[in-house]
Amino acid sequence: MIKKFKLAILAGDGIGPEVMEEGIKILEVIKKKFMLKLDIKEYLVGGVAIDKFGTALPKSTIDGCLNADAVLFGSVGGDKWKHLPVEQQPERAALLPLRKILNLFVNIRSSKLYSSLSHLSPLKSKIVNNGFDILCVRELIGGIYYGIPKGQKMDNYKRRYAVDTSIYYEEEITRIANFAFEIATFRRKKVTSVDKANVLETSILWREVVNKVAKKYPEISLNHLYVDNASMQIIKNPMDFDVILCPNLFGDILSDECGMITGSIGMLPSASLNKSKFGLYEPAGGSAPDISGKNIANPIALILSISMLFKYSFEQLNIADAIESSVINVLKDGYRTFDILTTNTNEKLLSTSSMGSKISDYLKHEE
Ligand code: NAD
């Protein structure tokens, strides 16, 4: 029987459209190879949407996402829109509201060090020789990014000040903790919860609630780390980590740290999910204005985001695995975009479009 899925594609700005083109090549192969009916519709988001509709998140784009089974997102932002008030700029005006509208309360970022690329890690080889596989589970629509009051004000003495409010409801912590423990049951069964419970009230509640949720998962081992210590331990011993559970702000920072120690942001996929299987999938990096338009961006982060999409939203594990295997095999055979190229003579430099075509070819022949 032919399976049917609806996919909304939001390529956005900068390298977004370039890497998305390669993602579409992969989707075309999947459709044929696995007999899927993929109904793909493209929508504008970010700076290109501001140029056409005067807003970074037009209603047609919101409706398109709400009507889809999953969203594949490129990236938004660029110098062209930097003169706008911050609340109208692409990232703030498109991504943040989209996460809220779609109720994407969890962000997961996989930081896996592939053995063929372990030399790219900035960490010493004795630390990363055996690779590592960390999954950062970040609460995405609560905490200090969304708390009210927020903004800049003037006090009675005409001194300017700014305020952000950090707030967490017990239920918000419970649902993200449940997610982290569930996902850990399919992995190495270890959760590290990150907070700042020695200073912050929200962190004290965070720790209490995580401990409560942990009682439902006796097979999962749980430890707590203060965020400052976590940032040190990740660098000292990344192999010690399996699932890292974080509030919004700490997750934003630590997931970048976990990404960086793999060697390139161009390799890192991410997924933002809600309670049902719906999700928004995107590369961890941004619109990379410094390299956009040059056909040199690494499309692997976007292609691995498609693998996550087939795993978490469409629940087609064989397709997810086939995509990931094709990427691993292309890397094993020495093909590289410029960001992951070293002086090793076995390596062959590919452009964005050639890397996309190479992975598509490998995928066609993947068992
Ligand atoms: P960035 O991730 O765009 O770039 C940081 C560095 O990583 C750059 O040197 C870039 O060339 C490199 N890089 C990123 N993706 C790459 C890829 N696929 N292949 C090779 N190299 C890659 O972050 P930035 O420079 O801080 O931000 C640039 C713009 O992107 C800003 O407007 C920012 O607001 C926006 N941004 C958007 C998102 C998003 O859409 N989700 C996320 C972060 C930043």
Short mmCIF file of C-alpha atoms and ligand atoms in Angstrom, two decimals:
data_model
loop_
_atom_site.label_atom_id
_atom_site.label_comp_id
_atom_site.label_asym_id
_atom_site.label_seq_id
_atom_site.Cartn_x
_atom_site.Cartn_y
_atom_site.Cartn_z
CA MET A 1 0.00 0.00 0.00
CA ILE A 2 1.28 3.50 -0.85
CA LYS A 3 1.76 5.64 2.26
CA LYS A 4 0.76 9.32 2.09
CA PHE A 5 2.35 12.24 3.92
CA LYS A 6 1.94 16.02 3.66
CA LEU A 7 5.12 18.04 3.99
CA ALA A 8 5.42 21.85 4.19
CA ILE A 9 8.75 23.20 2.99
CA LEU A 10 10.01 26.59 4.22
CA ALA A 11 13.40 27.25 2.63
CA GLY A 12 13.84 30.81 3.97
CA ASP A 13 16.95 32.92 3.44
CA GLY A 14 20.71 32.70 2.85
CA ILE A 15 21.89 29.12 2.43
CA GLY A 16 18.36 27.88 3.31
CA PRO A 17 17.19 27.58 -0.33
CA GLU A 18 20.57 26.13 -1.44
CA VAL A 19 20.56 23.25 1.04
CA MET A 20 16.80 22.77 0.62
CA GLU A 21 17.32 22.07 -3.08
CA GLU A 22 19.54 19.15 -2.07
CA GLY A 23 16.94 17.99 0.45
CA ILE A 24 14.33 17.92 -2.31
CA LYS A 25 16.65 15.65 -4.37
CA ILE A 26 16.67 13.24 -1.43
CA LEU A 27 12.88 13.41 -1.09
CA GLU A 28 12.47 12.60 -4.79
CA VAL A 29 14.63 9.49 -4.40
CA ILE A 30 12.68 8.42 -1.31
CA LYS A 31 9.34 8.79 -3.08
CA LYS A 32 10.40 6.41 -5.84
CA LYS A 33 12.47 3.99 -3.82
CA PHE A 34 10.00 3.50 -0.95
CA MET A 35 6.73 3.99 -2.88
CA LEU A 36 5.60 6.98 -0.84
CA LYS A 37 3.12 9.64 -1.80
CA LEU A 38 4.67 12.84 -0.51
CA ASP A 39 2.52 15.89 -1.00
CA ILE A 40 5.11 18.71 -0.87
CA LYS A 41 4.09 22.38 -0.70
CA GLU A 42 6.52 25.29 -0.42
CA TYR A 43 5.88 28.50 1.57
CA LEU A 44 7.75 31.73 2.17
CA VAL A 45 9.25 32.53 5.56
CA GLY A 46 11.76 35.01 6.99
CA GLY A 47 13.34 37.81 4.98
CA VAL A 48 11.94 36.65 1.63
CA ALA A 49 8.45 36.75 3.16
CA ILE A 50 9.08 40.28 4.50
CA ASP A 51 10.07 41.35 0.98
CA LYS A 52 6.93 39.87 -0.58
CA PHE A 53 4.25 40.21 2.13
CA GLY A 54 5.72 42.68 4.64
CA THR A 55 5.80 40.04 7.39
CA ALA A 56 8.26 37.25 8.23
CA LEU A 57 5.47 34.78 8.94
CA PRO A 58 2.54 35.24 6.54
CA LYS A 59 -0.81 33.65 7.29
CA SER A 60 -0.51 31.40 4.20
CA THR A 61 2.69 29.94 5.70
CA ILE A 62 1.10 29.36 9.11
CA ASP A 63 -1.92 27.67 7.48
CA GLY A 64 0.38 25.56 5.28
CA CYS A 65 2.28 24.34 8.35
CA LEU A 66 -0.91 23.64 10.30
CA ASN A 67 -2.25 21.56 7.40
CA ALA A 68 0.92 19.49 7.02
CA ASP A 69 2.11 16.35 8.82
CA ALA A 70 5.58 17.89 9.25
CA VAL A 71 7.58 20.97 8.32
CA LEU A 72 11.05 21.06 6.76
CA PHE A 73 12.73 24.40 7.48
CA GLY A 74 15.90 25.91 5.98
CA SER A 75 17.03 29.03 7.82
CA VAL A 76 16.06 32.68 8.14
CA GLY A 77 17.79 36.01 8.55
CA GLY A 78 20.44 38.15 6.94
CA ASP A 79 21.98 41.61 6.83
CA LYS A 80 19.29 42.91 4.49
CA TRP A 81 16.73 42.84 7.33
CA LYS A 82 19.00 43.90 10.21
CA HIS A 83 17.78 47.53 10.03
CA LEU A 84 14.25 46.47 11.07
CA PRO A 85 13.11 46.72 14.71
CA VAL A 86 14.23 43.53 16.43
CA GLU A 87 10.69 42.18 16.85
CA GLN A 88 10.18 42.36 13.06
CA GLN A 89 13.44 40.66 12.14
CA PRO A 90 13.21 37.21 10.57
CA GLU A 91 14.36 35.01 13.47
CA ARG A 92 12.32 36.78 16.14
CA ALA A 93 9.24 37.34 13.94
CA ALA A 94 9.17 33.96 12.18
CA LEU A 95 10.77 31.20 14.20
CA LEU A 96 9.73 32.14 17.74
CA PRO A 97 6.01 32.63 16.94
CA LEU A 98 5.99 29.56 14.68
CA ARG A 99 7.27 27.39 17.55
CA LYS A 100 4.55 28.79 19.81
CA ILE A 101 1.73 28.44 17.23
CA LEU A 102 2.73 24.85 16.45
CA ASN A 103 3.20 24.17 20.19
CA LEU A 104 6.67 22.78 19.57
CA PHE A 105 7.66 22.37 23.19
CA VAL A 106 10.65 20.13 22.64
CA ASN A 107 13.77 20.60 20.58
CA ILE A 108 16.11 17.71 20.03
CA ARG A 109 19.58 18.04 18.62
CA SER A 110 21.68 15.06 17.88
CA SER A 111 25.44 15.56 18.23
CA LYS A 112 27.06 12.44 16.92
CA LEU A 113 30.74 12.20 16.16
CA TYR A 114 31.11 9.89 13.16
CA SER A 115 34.33 7.89 13.34
CA SER A 116 35.32 8.99 9.81
CA LEU A 117 35.22 12.61 11.03
CA SER A 118 36.64 12.28 14.54
CA HIS A 119 39.74 14.24 13.47
CA LEU A 120 37.51 17.31 12.94
CA SER A 121 36.64 17.58 16.63
CA PRO A 122 38.52 20.38 18.38
CA LEU A 123 38.92 18.01 21.34
CA LYS A 124 42.02 15.87 21.89
CA SER A 125 41.93 12.54 20.07
CA LYS A 126 42.30 10.59 23.34
CA ILE A 127 38.93 12.10 24.38
CA VAL A 128 37.04 11.52 21.13
CA ASN A 129 38.73 8.47 19.66
CA ASN A 130 35.70 6.29 20.36
CA GLY A 131 33.27 8.94 19.15
CA PHE A 132 30.21 10.09 21.10
CA ASP A 133 26.49 10.30 20.63
CA ILE A 134 24.68 12.98 22.63
CA LEU A 135 21.03 13.97 22.30
CA CYS A 136 20.17 17.40 23.71
CA VAL A 137 16.51 17.65 24.71
CA ARG A 138 15.67 21.32 25.15
CA GLU A 139 12.42 22.85 26.43
CA LEU A 140 11.52 25.25 23.64
CA ILE A 141 8.49 27.40 24.40
CA GLY A 142 8.87 28.32 28.04
CA GLY A 143 11.40 29.83 30.41
CA ILE A 144 13.17 33.13 30.01
CA TYR A 145 12.65 33.43 26.24
CA TYR A 146 8.91 33.85 26.58
CA GLY A 147 8.30 35.01 30.19
CA ILE A 148 6.44 38.27 30.72
CA PRO A 149 7.28 41.07 31.60
CA LYS A 150 9.98 41.48 29.00
CA GLY A 151 11.47 44.60 27.46
CA GLN A 152 13.35 47.82 28.06
CA LYS A 153 11.96 50.47 30.39
CA MET A 154 12.82 53.69 32.19
CA ASP A 155 12.63 53.92 35.98
CA ASN A 156 11.45 56.93 38.01
CA TYR A 157 14.99 58.33 37.99
CA LYS A 158 15.11 58.09 34.16
CA ARG A 159 17.57 55.20 34.25
CA ARG A 160 17.09 52.77 31.38
CA TYR A 161 16.83 49.10 32.33
CA ALA A 162 15.83 45.82 30.72
CA VAL A 163 13.92 42.87 32.07
CA ASP A 164 13.44 39.23 31.05
CA THR A 165 11.32 36.91 33.14
CA SER A 166 12.21 33.29 33.75
CA ILE A 167 9.10 31.27 34.51
CA TYR A 168 8.33 27.56 34.42
CA TYR A 169 5.06 25.82 35.25
CA GLU A 170 5.28 22.35 36.76
CA GLU A 171 3.32 20.90 33.83
CA GLU A 172 5.80 22.36 31.31
CA ILE A 173 8.67 20.63 33.13
CA THR A 174 6.73 17.39 33.46
CA ARG A 175 6.00 17.09 29.73
CA ILE A 176 9.59 17.79 28.61
CA ALA A 177 10.99 15.45 31.28
CA ASN A 178 8.60 12.70 30.16
CA PHE A 179 9.81 13.19 26.62
CA ALA A 180 13.48 12.94 27.64
CA PHE A 181 12.94 9.76 29.67
CA GLU A 182 10.85 8.15 26.90
CA ILE A 183 13.51 8.82 24.30
CA ALA A 184 16.26 7.57 26.65
CA THR A 185 14.52 4.19 26.82
CA PHE A 186 15.42 3.71 23.14
CA ARG A 187 19.03 4.79 23.69
CA ARG A 188 21.66 4.13 26.35
CA LYS A 189 19.16 4.76 29.18
CA LYS A 190 20.82 7.71 30.80
CA VAL A 191 19.42 11.21 31.42
CA THR A 192 21.48 14.15 32.66
CA SER A 193 19.25 17.01 33.78
CA VAL A 194 20.82 20.48 33.71
CA ASP A 195 19.82 23.38 35.96
CA LYS A 196 21.14 26.08 38.26
CA ALA A 197 19.32 24.90 41.37
CA ASN A 198 21.91 26.49 43.65
CA VAL A 199 20.67 29.95 42.57
CA LEU A 200 17.41 29.92 40.60
CA GLU A 201 13.89 29.16 41.89
CA THR A 202 12.83 27.86 38.46
CA SER A 203 15.74 25.40 38.66
CA ILE A 204 14.74 24.18 42.13
CA LEU A 205 11.27 23.39 40.76
CA TRP A 206 12.86 21.88 37.62
CA ARG A 207 14.94 19.46 39.72
CA GLU A 208 12.00 18.45 41.95
CA VAL A 209 9.74 17.75 38.98
CA VAL A 210 12.43 15.83 37.05
CA ASN A 211 13.01 13.63 40.13
CA LYS A 212 9.26 12.99 40.33
CA VAL A 213 9.04 12.00 36.64
CA ALA A 214 12.14 9.78 37.02
CA LYS A 215 10.23 7.52 39.44
CA LYS A 216 8.14 6.28 36.47
CA TYR A 217 11.30 5.18 34.66
CA PRO A 218 13.31 3.00 37.08
CA GLU A 219 15.36 1.53 34.20
CA ILE A 220 16.77 4.99 33.31
CA SER A 221 19.67 6.38 35.32
CA LEU A 222 19.35 10.06 36.17
CA ASN A 223 21.93 12.58 37.32
CA HIS A 224 21.72 16.34 37.81
CA LEU A 225 24.40 18.85 36.86
CA TYR A 226 24.57 22.61 37.36
CA VAL A 227 24.84 24.24 33.96
CA ASP A 228 28.36 25.59 34.56
CA ASN A 229 29.61 22.14 35.53
CA ALA A 230 27.73 20.53 32.62
CA SER A 231 29.50 22.80 30.14
CA MET A 232 32.86 21.61 31.54
CA GLN A 233 32.00 17.92 31.73
CA ILE A 234 30.75 17.83 28.11
CA ILE A 235 34.19 18.94 26.94
CA LYS A 236 36.08 16.74 29.40
CA ASN A 237 34.18 13.56 28.75
CA PRO A 238 31.50 13.70 26.04
CA MET A 239 31.21 9.90 26.03
CA ASP A 240 29.66 10.07 29.51
CA PHE A 241 26.52 11.71 28.11
CA ASP A 242 23.49 10.15 26.47
CA VAL A 243 20.37 12.36 26.81
CA ILE A 244 20.87 15.89 28.20
CA LEU A 245 17.63 17.47 29.45
CA CYS A 246 17.67 21.28 29.61
CA PRO A 247 15.45 24.32 30.15
CA ASN A 248 15.21 26.65 27.15
CA LEU A 249 18.17 28.99 27.78
CA PHE A 250 20.65 26.35 28.99
CA GLY A 251 19.63 24.03 26.13
CA ASP A 252 20.23 26.77 23.57
CA ILE A 253 23.81 27.18 24.79
CA LEU A 254 24.74 23.56 25.58
CA SER A 255 23.32 22.20 22.32
CA ASP A 256 25.69 24.55 20.45
CA GLU A 257 28.57 23.36 22.60
CA CYS A 258 27.68 19.72 21.88
CA GLY A 259 27.46 20.62 18.19
CA MET A 260 30.80 22.39 18.12
CA ILE A 261 32.72 19.44 19.53
CA THR A 262 31.60 17.33 16.55
CA GLY A 263 33.57 19.69 14.32
CA SER A 264 31.05 21.36 12.02
CA ILE A 265 27.70 23.02 12.41
CA GLY A 266 26.98 22.04 8.80
CA MET A 267 26.51 18.42 9.93
CA LEU A 268 23.96 18.95 12.71
CA PRO A 269 20.24 18.25 12.30
CA SER A 270 17.54 19.27 14.75
CA ALA A 271 13.88 18.62 15.36
CA SER A 272 11.23 20.56 17.26
CA LEU A 273 8.24 18.46 18.21
CA ASN A 274 4.85 18.73 19.85
CA LYS A 275 2.71 16.21 21.70
CA SER A 276 1.48 14.47 18.58
CA LYS A 277 3.98 13.33 16.01
CA PHE A 278 4.04 16.71 14.33
CA GLY A 279 7.48 18.33 14.03
CA LEU A 280 9.56 21.05 12.45
CA TYR A 281 12.94 19.84 11.20
CA GLU A 282 15.87 22.11 10.41
CA PRO A 283 19.66 22.35 10.31
CA ALA A 284 21.12 23.57 13.60
CA GLY A 285 22.97 26.44 11.88
CA GLY A 286 21.58 29.69 10.56
CA SER A 287 21.43 31.33 7.14
CA ALA A 288 25.27 31.67 6.95
CA PRO A 289 25.37 34.93 4.95
CA ASP A 290 29.18 34.64 4.72
CA ILE A 291 28.93 31.65 2.37
CA SER A 292 25.46 31.96 0.83
CA GLY A 293 25.18 32.04 -2.97
CA LYS A 294 28.54 30.28 -3.41
CA ASN A 295 27.33 26.67 -3.67
CA ILE A 296 29.70 25.64 -0.86
CA ALA A 297 27.37 25.17 2.13
CA ASN A 298 27.17 21.71 3.65
CA PRO A 299 23.71 20.21 2.93
CA ILE A 300 24.24 17.27 5.35
CA ALA A 301 22.56 18.99 8.34
CA LEU A 302 19.41 19.45 6.25
CA ILE A 303 19.60 15.91 4.85
CA LEU A 304 19.99 14.42 8.34
CA SER A 305 17.04 16.59 9.44
CA ILE A 306 15.00 14.72 6.78
CA SER A 307 16.20 11.46 8.35
CA MET A 308 14.92 12.67 11.74
CA LEU A 309 11.62 13.67 10.11
CA PHE A 310 11.09 10.14 8.80
CA LYS A 311 11.99 8.74 12.22
CA TYR A 312 9.94 10.93 14.55
CA SER A 313 7.01 12.29 12.51
CA PHE A 314 6.43 9.71 9.75
CA GLU A 315 7.68 6.74 11.82
CA GLN A 316 9.44 5.17 8.82
CA LEU A 317 12.56 3.93 10.55
CA ASN A 318 13.89 2.07 7.51
CA ILE A 319 13.86 5.29 5.48
CA ALA A 320 15.47 7.27 8.31
CA ASP A 321 18.22 4.64 8.58
CA ALA A 322 18.75 4.52 4.80
CA ILE A 323 19.30 8.29 4.65
CA GLU A 324 21.73 8.23 7.57
CA SER A 325 23.65 5.25 6.13
CA SER A 326 24.00 7.03 2.77
CA VAL A 327 25.50 10.06 4.52
CA ILE A 328 27.89 7.89 6.55
CA ASN A 329 29.01 5.98 3.46
CA VAL A 330 29.59 9.14 1.42
CA LEU A 331 31.77 10.43 4.27
CA LYS A 332 33.57 7.09 4.60
CA ASP A 333 34.43 7.31 0.89
CA GLY A 334 36.11 10.66 1.50
CA TYR A 335 33.62 13.11 -0.01
CA ARG A 336 33.64 16.49 1.76
CA THR A 337 32.23 19.98 1.54
CA PHE A 338 34.73 22.73 2.35
CA ASP A 339 33.75 23.04 6.04
CA ILE A 340 34.77 19.43 6.77
CA LEU A 341 37.72 19.23 4.38
CA THR A 342 41.16 18.62 5.87
CA THR A 343 44.61 18.17 4.35
CA ASN A 344 44.08 14.41 4.11
CA THR A 345 44.84 13.45 0.50
CA ASN A 346 42.06 10.84 0.34
CA GLU A 347 39.41 13.54 0.59
CA LYS A 348 37.48 14.86 -2.40
CA LEU A 349 35.96 18.35 -2.26
CA LEU A 350 32.34 18.67 -3.40
CA SER A 351 30.06 21.67 -3.85
CA THR A 352 26.65 21.85 -2.14
CA SER A 353 24.88 20.52 -5.21
CA SER A 354 27.43 17.74 -5.88
CA MET A 355 27.22 16.59 -2.25
CA GLY A 356 23.40 16.45 -2.53
CA SER A 357 23.67 14.45 -5.77
CA LYS A 358 26.29 12.11 -4.30
CA ILE A 359 24.13 11.30 -1.25
CA SER A 360 21.07 10.83 -3.53
CA ASP A 361 23.06 8.34 -5.65
CA TYR A 362 24.19 6.40 -2.59
CA LEU A 363 20.60 6.42 -1.29
CA LYS A 364 19.30 4.97 -4.58
CA HIS A 365 21.64 2.01 -4.11
CA GLU A 366 21.26 1.67 -0.32
CA GLU A 367 20.07 -1.86 0.62
P1 NAD B 1 25.23 30.74 11.24
O1 NAD B 1 24.92 29.39 11.78
O2 NAD B 1 24.41 31.19 10.09
O3 NAD B 1 26.78 30.79 10.81
C1 NAD B 1 27.84 30.54 11.72
C2 NAD B 1 29.04 29.95 10.95
O4 NAD B 1 28.73 28.61 10.58
C3 NAD B 1 29.32 30.71 9.66
O5 NAD B 1 30.71 30.79 9.44
C4 NAD B 1 28.69 29.84 8.59
O6 NAD B 1 29.32 29.94 7.32
C5 NAD B 1 28.85 28.44 9.18
N1 NAD B 1 27.80 27.54 8.71
C6 NAD B 1 26.51 27.50 9.10
N2 NAD B 1 25.84 26.55 8.43
C7 NAD B 1 26.72 25.99 7.58
C8 NAD B 1 26.63 24.96 6.60
N3 NAD B 1 25.48 24.31 6.35
N4 NAD B 1 27.74 24.64 5.90
C9 NAD B 1 28.91 25.25 6.14
N5 NAD B 1 29.06 26.24 7.05
C10 NAD B 1 27.98 26.60 7.76
O7 NAD B 1 25.10 31.77 12.46
P2 NAD B 1 25.24 33.36 12.49
O8 NAD B 1 26.33 33.79 11.59
O9 NAD B 1 25.27 33.70 13.92
O10 NAD B 1 23.86 33.92 11.92
C11 NAD B 1 23.66 34.29 10.57
C12 NAD B 1 22.18 34.61 10.34
O11 NAD B 1 21.41 33.42 10.57
C13 NAD B 1 21.64 35.67 11.29
O12 NAD B 1 20.76 36.50 10.58
C14 NAD B 1 20.89 34.86 12.35
O13 NAD B 1 19.84 35.59 12.92
C15 NAD B 1 20.38 33.71 11.51
N6 NAD B 1 20.10 32.46 12.27
C16 NAD B 1 19.01 31.78 11.87
C17 NAD B 1 18.73 30.57 12.48
C18 NAD B 1 17.54 29.80 11.99
O14 NAD B 1 17.01 30.12 10.95
N7 NAD B 1 17.13 28.74 12.68
C19 NAD B 1 19.56 30.07 13.48
C20 NAD B 1 20.70 30.80 13.83
C21 NAD B 1 20.97 32.01 13.20
#
